[in-house]
Amino acid sequence: MNKFIILLVALVAVSACRDGETIEPSFYTCAFNFPDSSMSNPDNQQYQDLLNEIISNGVVGITMSVSKPQTGMWIGAGGMADLHNGVAMKPCNISRMGSTVKMYTAVTVMKLQEEGKLNLDDKISAYLHGDVIDKLENADKATIRQLLQHTSGIYNYIQNLVFQTASTNDLIREWKPEDLLRYAYHKSAYFAPGEDVRYSNTNYILLGMLIEAIEGKPFYDVFEEKLFLPLGLTLTSFAAKDPVPDGIVRGYIDIYSNLQVLESTYFSGWDYYTADGGLISNPYDMSRFFQALMQGQILNASSLDEMLTWQTPKDPDPEFYPIDYGLGIFKIDTPQGIAYMHSGDAIGYYANMIYFPDDSTTIVYAVNSNYGKIDQYVSTQSAIENILETVKP
Amino acid sequence: MLPDLAAPNNRKVTRKTLLFLLLAFMAQAQGFSQDRPIPVCLSLFNESTAIPFTRFFTTPVHPGMQIGTEFDYSVKPHSRWFQTANLSYFYHSYLTQGIGINTELGYEYRMTGGFAVAGLFGLGYMHTFATTEEFTFSGGQYEKKTDKGNARLFPSLSFDIGYYLQGAEPYSPKIFLRYQAWAEYPYSPDFIPVLTHINLHAGVKFFIHKSSGNHE
């Protein structure tokens, strides 16, 4: 018995936690190809103070862009990109943007409609077959528009506790679409298609598969051809191409809700190959994308109108702004006015992009830490209000 | 709001649990004071985070080991009620490693031919440590500090199937396969209240004779 106890103690000692990678600061080198006038922006100090305040609450690092027609683009950063190597966050650093990719997915689908390759009111089952349709309740009846707007009623695989524990069990597994969809197979739909609105990542996995079925290539290649390259989004990519690309900031999770964070840079494997997550970018590129979309530079007016046609859930989330759902985009009513937005989570990362149609103010921010006590400072309604009060007083 | 074991009220809970476990272990010791062979249960197991009874064997393997003993409350020709006391350790890649003590109330039914089935309900205390580098927020910035770990309660429910190598012989060695479902509480207050796990054990029970020191 004594020998066993000694062995246990020795095991704990020997198997001490693994240290972070040693990474040279040059790994995080990045640059903008535009004349950065952030330092001379009249609100520079207020914005920087805001970032510093957010960091002072325990957020590891943050990058933010604020674009206003009268003052141009401001970009800034606070906190750390890499705690192990002591590297400070820079405004140009790239990060995981999670579900914000859904807006890119939706825009790509809208472009395919403009090209005459699909109609939003086609059933998804006209393009996809097999298990995906047979084993997902409502998939045989739902239209492309309903998937885009989360009115399909199809079960959200992420809500499945078996998936949640399985992803925790293998934190560095790289999940393929069919692996994820399996957790939604044979699950009851939330409602009949078109009856209500409920967010479901499963919808956007199907939309990624739709893009691939029509274009005959990976959906992220289509993103590149139709969005990233034409818009010059040089620091935007999709995780499937390179899950942990050079320059990506380290991610951290406050998994025990005690502001003792663990590095999670390699943990987002269910976010690599499906069109419901996996975007890697920075606030500058995302701001340019969002503004180009809203200014009619990507889609024609008719498509944009369709994107901005809203549906309201019967049971709104009581802990967040009431949300109206468009196609890959949300509308919220803030004290600063109506805003369009989409946010996104990955393991150790969070991002949010917000656009005010009244004056074209565009705010994008990304942090490299989440969960536990950190979420209240980055992703809740009060966190967003705090940012909006400073940026759009 | 979920309790934090560091909070004063919950330290009482932890102390009560530890007292209960201590009493259970003392009961074991009382049993051993009699000059009877001491049963030792030794197992290796694969730990995983999972919803109990939805998975059996999972990958990647997160290794663990457990040593324990048993004390009989009542023994009948084909069945017995017993109490266990165990010490265990597991290592879950990229997430956590834990060292725990627990005790279980068990019921075993021995069939003819040496086969036996058992069910066990347990409660224990576990201390877990991160297996990935951890940074603590202190004085407005993150610093690498010594990981003092996290206190957990861990209730468990186990079922096992075993085979007594010497049939009906009371001190026969036994090999067993045990499915243990357990929960880690509190896991992450206001975020993940409880994290459930399963351990799949492959083990052996043997007896140590106090007088001779021989192992059967």
PDB file of N, CA and C in Angstrom, chain B residues 13 19 30-31 35 40 74 86 95 117 134 138 162 172 176-177 193:
ATOM      1  N   VAL B  13     -18.747  21.934   4.449  1.00  0.00           N
ATOM      2  CA  VAL B  13     -19.189  20.781   3.662  1.00  0.00           C
ATOM      3  C   VAL B  13     -18.010  19.865   3.387  1.00  0.00           C
ATOM      4  N   LEU B  19     -14.501  14.164   7.156  1.00  0.00           N
ATOM      5  CA  LEU B  19     -14.746  13.459   8.404  1.00  0.00           C
ATOM      6  C   LEU B  19     -15.439  12.133   8.133  1.00  0.00           C
ATOM      7  N   GLN B  30     -10.713  -0.917  11.727  1.00  0.00           N
ATOM      8  CA  GLN B  30     -11.281  -1.747  12.780  1.00  0.00           C
ATOM      9  C   GLN B  30     -11.444  -3.184  12.287  1.00  0.00           C
ATOM     10  N   GLY B  31     -11.917  -3.288  11.042  1.00  0.00           N
ATOM     11  CA  GLY B  31     -12.089  -4.607  10.451  1.00  0.00           C
ATOM     12  C   GLY B  31     -10.757  -5.332  10.331  1.00  0.00           C
ATOM     13  N   ASP B  35      -7.768 -10.701  12.927  1.00  0.00           N
ATOM     14  CA  ASP B  35      -6.690 -11.393  12.224  1.00  0.00           C
ATOM     15  C   ASP B  35      -7.237 -12.129  11.005  1.00  0.00           C
ATOM     16  N   VAL B  40      -7.244  -6.545  -1.056  1.00  0.00           N
ATOM     17  CA  VAL B  40      -6.674  -5.395  -1.760  1.00  0.00           C
ATOM     18  C   VAL B  40      -7.227  -5.407  -3.190  1.00  0.00           C
ATOM     19  N   SER B  74     -22.055  -7.756   5.905  1.00  0.00           N
ATOM     20  CA  SER B  74     -22.766  -9.024   6.080  1.00  0.00           C
ATOM     21  C   SER B  74     -22.440  -9.916   4.893  1.00  0.00           C
ATOM     22  N   ASN B  86     -10.815   3.733  -1.011  1.00  0.00           N
ATOM     23  CA  ASN B  86      -9.955   3.741  -2.201  1.00  0.00           C
ATOM     24  C   ASN B  86      -9.131   5.017  -2.303  1.00  0.00           C
ATOM     25  N   LEU B  95      -6.166  18.780 -19.734  1.00  0.00           N
ATOM     26  CA  LEU B  95      -7.209  19.343 -18.890  1.00  0.00           C
ATOM     27  C   LEU B  95      -6.870  19.280 -17.410  1.00  0.00           C
ATOM     28  N   VAL B 117     -21.361 -10.329  -9.782  1.00  0.00           N
ATOM     29  CA  VAL B 117     -21.705  -8.977 -10.222  1.00  0.00           C
ATOM     30  C   VAL B 117     -21.839  -8.114  -8.975  1.00  0.00           C
ATOM     31  N   GLU B 134      -0.967  27.091 -16.337  1.00  0.00           N
ATOM     32  CA  GLU B 134      -2.046  27.915 -15.784  1.00  0.00           C
ATOM     33  C   GLU B 134      -1.496  29.282 -15.383  1.00  0.00           C
ATOM     34  N   SER B 138      -3.698  38.407 -11.013  1.00  0.00           N
ATOM     35  CA  SER B 138      -3.325  38.934  -9.708  1.00  0.00           C
ATOM     36  C   SER B 138      -2.728  40.323  -9.905  1.00  0.00           C
ATOM     37  N   GLY B 162     -17.219  -9.679 -12.297  1.00  0.00           N
ATOM     38  CA  GLY B 162     -15.927 -10.240 -11.927  1.00  0.00           C
ATOM     39  C   GLY B 162     -15.935 -11.750 -11.999  1.00  0.00           C
ATOM     40  N   SER B 172     -10.706 -16.116  -2.354  1.00  0.00           N
ATOM     41  CA  SER B 172     -10.227 -16.312  -3.735  1.00  0.00           C
ATOM     42  C   SER B 172      -9.865 -14.983  -4.379  1.00  0.00           C
ATOM     43  N   PHE B 176     -11.759  -8.341 -12.266  1.00  0.00           N
ATOM     44  CA  PHE B 176     -13.042  -7.659 -12.522  1.00  0.00           C
ATOM     45  C   PHE B 176     -12.896  -6.544 -13.546  1.00  0.00           C
ATOM     46  N   LEU B 177     -14.035  -6.223 -14.153  1.00  0.00           N
ATOM     47  CA  LEU B 177     -14.169  -5.089 -15.059  1.00  0.00           C
ATOM     48  C   LEU B 177     -15.236  -4.206 -14.429  1.00  0.00           C
ATOM     49  N   PRO B 193     -21.741  23.702 -13.773  1.00  0.00           N
ATOM     50  CA  PRO B 193     -21.909  23.323 -12.361  1.00  0.00           C
ATOM     51  C   PRO B 193     -21.287  21.969 -12.019  1.00  0.00           C
TER      52      PRO B 193
END
